[in-house]
Short mmCIF file of C-alpha atoms in Angstrom, two decimals:
data_model
loop_
_atom_site.label_atom_id
_atom_site.label_comp_id
_atom_site.label_asym_id
_atom_site.label_seq_id
_atom_site.Cartn_x
_atom_site.Cartn_y
_atom_site.Cartn_z
CA UNK Z 18 45.36 122.75 -1.22
CA UNK Z 19 41.62 123.29 -1.40
CA UNK Z 20 39.65 126.50 -1.15
CA UNK Z 21 38.05 127.31 2.19
CA UNK Z 22 35.13 125.14 3.12
CA UNK Z 23 32.70 128.06 2.77
CA UNK Z 24 33.54 128.61 -0.90
CA UNK Z 25 33.57 124.89 -1.60
CA UNK Z 26 30.13 124.39 -0.09
CA UNK Z 27 28.80 127.41 -1.96
CA UNK Z 28 29.80 125.74 -5.21
CA UNK Z 29 28.41 122.36 -4.25
CA UNK Z 30 25.09 123.90 -3.29
CA UNK Z 31 24.46 124.11 -7.05
CA UNK Z 32 24.47 121.07 -6.81
CA UNK Z 33 26.71 120.41 -9.76
CA UNK Z 34 28.13 117.26 -8.32
CA UNK Z 35 26.83 113.75 -8.00
CA UNK Z 36 27.06 112.12 -4.59
CA UNK Z 37 30.05 109.82 -4.43
CA UNK Z 38 32.33 108.15 -1.92
CA UNK Z 39 34.69 111.13 -1.66
CA UNK Z 40 33.20 114.59 -1.12
CA UNK Z 41 33.56 116.91 -4.12
CA UNK Z 42 36.11 119.66 -3.78
CA UNK Z 43 37.03 122.76 -5.73
CA UNK Z 44 40.74 123.01 -6.42
CA UNK Z 45 42.50 126.23 -5.46
CA UNK Z 46 44.17 126.89 -8.79
CA UNK Z 47 42.13 127.68 -11.92
CA UNK Z 48 42.16 125.14 -14.70
CA UNK Z 49 44.78 126.00 -17.30
CA UNK Z 50 42.31 125.58 -20.14
CA UNK Z 51 39.71 127.80 -18.47
CA UNK Z 52 41.93 130.14 -16.43
CA UNK Z 53 40.72 133.17 -18.39
CA UNK Z 54 37.12 132.37 -17.40
CA UNK Z 55 38.06 131.76 -13.76
CA UNK Z 56 36.94 128.13 -13.71
CA UNK Z 57 38.49 125.69 -11.25
CA UNK Z 58 38.67 121.90 -11.57
CA UNK Z 59 36.23 119.98 -9.40
CA UNK Z 60 37.49 116.70 -7.97
CA UNK Z 61 35.23 113.71 -7.18
CA UNK Z 62 32.56 115.27 -9.37
CA UNK Z 63 31.00 112.10 -10.73
CA UNK Z 64 31.76 113.29 -14.27
CA UNK Z 65 34.79 112.57 -16.40
CA UNK Z 66 35.76 116.24 -16.02
CA UNK Z 67 34.08 119.19 -14.34
CA UNK Z 68 35.07 122.84 -13.96
CA UNK Z 69 33.18 125.60 -12.18
CA UNK Z 70 33.42 129.22 -11.14
CA UNK Z 71 33.68 129.61 -7.34
CA UNK Z 72 30.52 130.93 -5.71
CA UNK Z 73 28.19 129.95 -8.54
CA UNK Z 74 24.67 129.09 -7.36
CA UNK Z 75 22.99 127.14 -10.15
CA UNK Z 76 20.00 126.40 -7.95
CA UNK Z 77 19.18 130.12 -7.87
CA UNK Z 78 18.24 130.15 -11.56
CA UNK Z 79 14.52 130.02 -12.26
CA UNK Z 80 14.70 129.73 -16.05
CA UNK Z 81 16.73 127.90 -18.66
CA UNK Z 82 17.57 128.62 -22.28
CA UNK Z 83 18.29 125.30 -24.00
CA UNK Z 84 20.57 125.81 -26.98
CA UNK Z 85 20.41 123.64 -30.10
CA UNK Z 86 22.69 120.61 -29.86
CA UNK Z 87 25.95 121.21 -31.70
CA UNK Z 88 27.10 118.46 -34.05
CA UNK Z 89 29.56 120.54 -36.05
CA UNK Z 90 32.85 119.33 -34.58
CA UNK Z 91 32.53 115.59 -33.97
CA UNK Z 92 35.86 113.77 -34.09
CA UNK Z 93 36.06 110.15 -35.19
CA UNK Z 94 39.07 107.92 -35.20
CA UNK Z 95 40.48 105.91 -38.09
CA UNK Z 96 39.20 102.56 -36.88
CA UNK Z 97 37.15 99.66 -38.17
CA UNK Z 98 34.88 99.65 -35.12
CA UNK Z 99 31.21 100.07 -36.01
CA UNK Z 100 29.82 103.39 -34.80
CA UNK Z 101 33.23 105.09 -34.86
CA UNK Z 102 33.60 105.47 -38.60
CA UNK Z 103 33.33 108.88 -40.21
CA UNK Z 104 30.28 107.77 -42.19
CA UNK Z 105 28.47 106.96 -38.93
CA UNK Z 106 28.64 110.64 -37.97
CA UNK Z 107 28.20 112.18 -41.39
CA UNK Z 108 25.87 115.05 -40.53
CA UNK Z 109 23.46 115.23 -43.39
CA UNK Z 110 20.54 117.60 -42.68
CA UNK Z 111 18.15 114.78 -41.79
CA UNK Z 112 20.49 113.16 -39.27
CA UNK Z 113 21.53 116.45 -37.70
CA UNK Z 114 17.93 117.56 -37.27
CA UNK Z 115 16.93 114.22 -35.76
CA UNK Z 116 19.71 114.34 -33.17
CA UNK Z 117 18.90 117.94 -32.31
CA UNK Z 118 15.21 117.15 -31.89
CA UNK Z 119 15.91 114.17 -29.63
CA UNK Z 120 18.20 116.30 -27.46
CA UNK Z 121 15.70 119.18 -27.31
CA UNK Z 122 12.91 116.80 -26.28
CA UNK Z 123 15.04 115.20 -23.59
CA UNK Z 124 15.99 118.59 -22.12
CA UNK Z 125 12.47 120.00 -22.31
CA UNK Z 126 11.15 116.99 -20.39
CA UNK Z 127 13.93 117.08 -17.82
CA UNK Z 128 13.52 120.83 -17.19
CA UNK Z 129 9.73 120.94 -17.48
CA UNK Z 130 9.42 122.70 -14.10
CA UNK Z 131 11.56 125.61 -15.35
CA UNK Z 132 10.61 128.62 -17.43
CA UNK Z 133 12.09 127.73 -20.83
CA UNK Z 134 11.27 131.00 -22.60
CA UNK Z 135 14.81 132.33 -22.12
CA UNK Z 136 13.36 135.56 -20.73
CA UNK Z 137 13.90 137.02 -17.28
CA UNK Z 138 16.67 138.03 -14.91
CA UNK Z 139 17.85 134.59 -13.76
CA UNK Z 140 18.21 132.45 -16.87
CA UNK Z 141 20.78 129.69 -17.20
CA UNK Z 142 21.84 129.02 -20.78
CA UNK Z 143 22.75 125.38 -21.37
CA UNK Z 144 24.79 124.43 -24.43
CA UNK Z 145 25.63 120.87 -25.42
CA UNK Z 146 27.86 119.40 -28.11
CA UNK Z 147 28.73 115.91 -29.28
CA UNK Z 148 32.50 116.07 -29.53
CA UNK Z 149 33.77 112.57 -30.32
CA UNK Z 150 32.95 108.97 -31.17
CA UNK Z 151 35.49 106.27 -30.39
CA UNK Z 152 35.77 102.55 -29.62
CA UNK Z 153 34.54 101.84 -26.08
CA UNK Z 154 34.86 99.12 -23.49
CA UNK Z 155 31.84 96.97 -22.61
CA UNK Z 156 30.46 97.68 -19.12
CA UNK Z 157 27.36 96.80 -17.13
CA UNK Z 158 25.90 100.21 -18.04
CA UNK Z 159 26.51 100.06 -21.80
CA UNK Z 160 23.31 101.24 -23.49
CA UNK Z 161 21.63 98.50 -25.48
CA UNK Z 162 23.84 95.80 -24.03
CA UNK Z 163 21.11 94.16 -22.01
CA UNK Z 164 22.06 90.71 -20.82
CA UNK Z 165 23.96 89.88 -23.98
CA UNK Z 166 27.71 89.36 -23.42
CA UNK Z 167 29.96 91.65 -25.43
CA UNK Z 168 33.28 90.12 -26.26
CA UNK Z 169 35.33 93.21 -27.03
CA UNK Z 170 35.44 96.91 -27.82
CA UNK Z 171 34.51 95.92 -31.40
CA UNK Z 172 30.92 95.76 -30.12
CA UNK Z 173 30.85 99.10 -28.31
CA UNK Z 174 31.12 102.77 -29.20
CA UNK Z 175 31.83 105.57 -26.70
CA UNK Z 176 30.13 108.92 -27.24
CA UNK Z 177 31.68 112.04 -25.72
CA UNK Z 178 29.69 115.17 -24.84
CA UNK Z 179 30.50 118.62 -23.49
CA UNK Z 180 28.02 120.76 -21.57
CA UNK Z 181 28.50 124.46 -20.83
CA UNK Z 182 26.39 126.58 -18.50
CA UNK Z 183 26.26 130.35 -18.95
CA UNK Z 184 24.57 133.17 -17.12
CA UNK Z 185 22.41 134.42 -20.00
CA UNK Z 186 22.30 138.04 -18.85
CA UNK Z 187 26.06 138.46 -18.50
CA UNK Z 188 27.22 135.68 -20.88
CA UNK Z 189 29.63 134.54 -18.13
CA UNK Z 190 30.73 130.92 -18.42
CA UNK Z 191 29.89 129.24 -15.11
CA UNK Z 192 30.40 125.50 -15.58
CA UNK Z 193 31.94 123.09 -18.07
CA UNK Z 194 31.22 119.36 -17.85
CA UNK Z 195 32.70 116.65 -20.04
CA UNK Z 196 31.39 113.12 -19.92
CA UNK Z 197 30.87 110.01 -22.02
CA UNK Z 198 28.53 107.05 -22.40
CA UNK Z 199 28.98 103.71 -24.13
CA UNK Z 200 26.45 101.95 -26.33
CA UNK Z 201 26.46 98.93 -28.58
CA UNK Z 202 27.73 99.70 -32.06
CA UNK Z 203 24.45 98.60 -33.66
CA UNK Z 204 22.73 101.53 -31.93
CA UNK Z 205 24.44 103.88 -34.39
CA UNK Z 206 23.03 102.13 -37.44
CA UNK Z 207 19.96 104.38 -37.69
CA UNK Z 208 19.33 108.10 -37.36
CA UNK Z 209 18.55 108.98 -33.72
CA UNK Z 210 17.86 105.37 -32.63
CA UNK Z 211 16.45 104.33 -29.29
CA UNK Z 212 19.98 104.03 -27.91
CA UNK Z 213 20.63 107.71 -28.60
CA UNK Z 214 17.31 108.64 -27.00
CA UNK Z 215 18.24 106.67 -23.89
CA UNK Z 216 21.67 108.30 -23.78
CA UNK Z 217 20.31 111.83 -24.18
CA UNK Z 218 17.54 111.26 -21.61
CA UNK Z 219 20.14 110.05 -19.11
CA UNK Z 220 22.32 113.12 -19.54
CA UNK Z 221 19.38 115.55 -19.49
CA UNK Z 222 18.03 114.07 -16.26
CA UNK Z 223 21.46 114.22 -14.66
CA UNK Z 224 21.94 117.85 -15.68
CA UNK Z 225 18.58 118.74 -14.17
CA UNK Z 226 19.54 117.08 -10.91
CA UNK Z 227 22.81 118.98 -10.76
CA UNK Z 228 21.16 122.31 -11.52
CA UNK Z 229 18.06 122.01 -9.34
CA UNK Z 230 19.32 119.89 -6.49
CA UNK Z 231 16.25 117.66 -6.81
#
């Protein structure tokens, strides 16, 4: 059973959710994982997973505080697939800094109409973390795939990210989004390659759309 339409529409006014065939809906029961924070699962969100606090109005925030990308807890499987080996995500200082700079640039461009000083009464803090690298399945949207056919998951790596939105003044957790993108394995052969830039730009633009409604 869903919450009343008034509460559901208040949440979707964020707008957190991408337009899709079924209208997004906030489930009545809090998510078990985020019950303590009062977050509820959002169905038909357009993301792999989405959770939000009822009544949150992301579009009311006039400023953003963009946190440094976290790369401290990336999981990789024991596979032979290129891009999913532990060495591919070994975070030496150079690689970590490069990834963080690419993410910061993508977010600064996407949110260039916002005050990014982190000061003020209505500031949304946005935290992002790369959480996992794993073998992926080739799709029409695989980054770097172009028109070249990809025979199997041996050619593709899936990158998982988690995004958390906080009210900076109160430190309340408002939204959690989990999503993934696929790219060709060769894209992980260099520090912060073009494929990673494309991936980060895509996520940053989508987050801006969900926050601003534009």
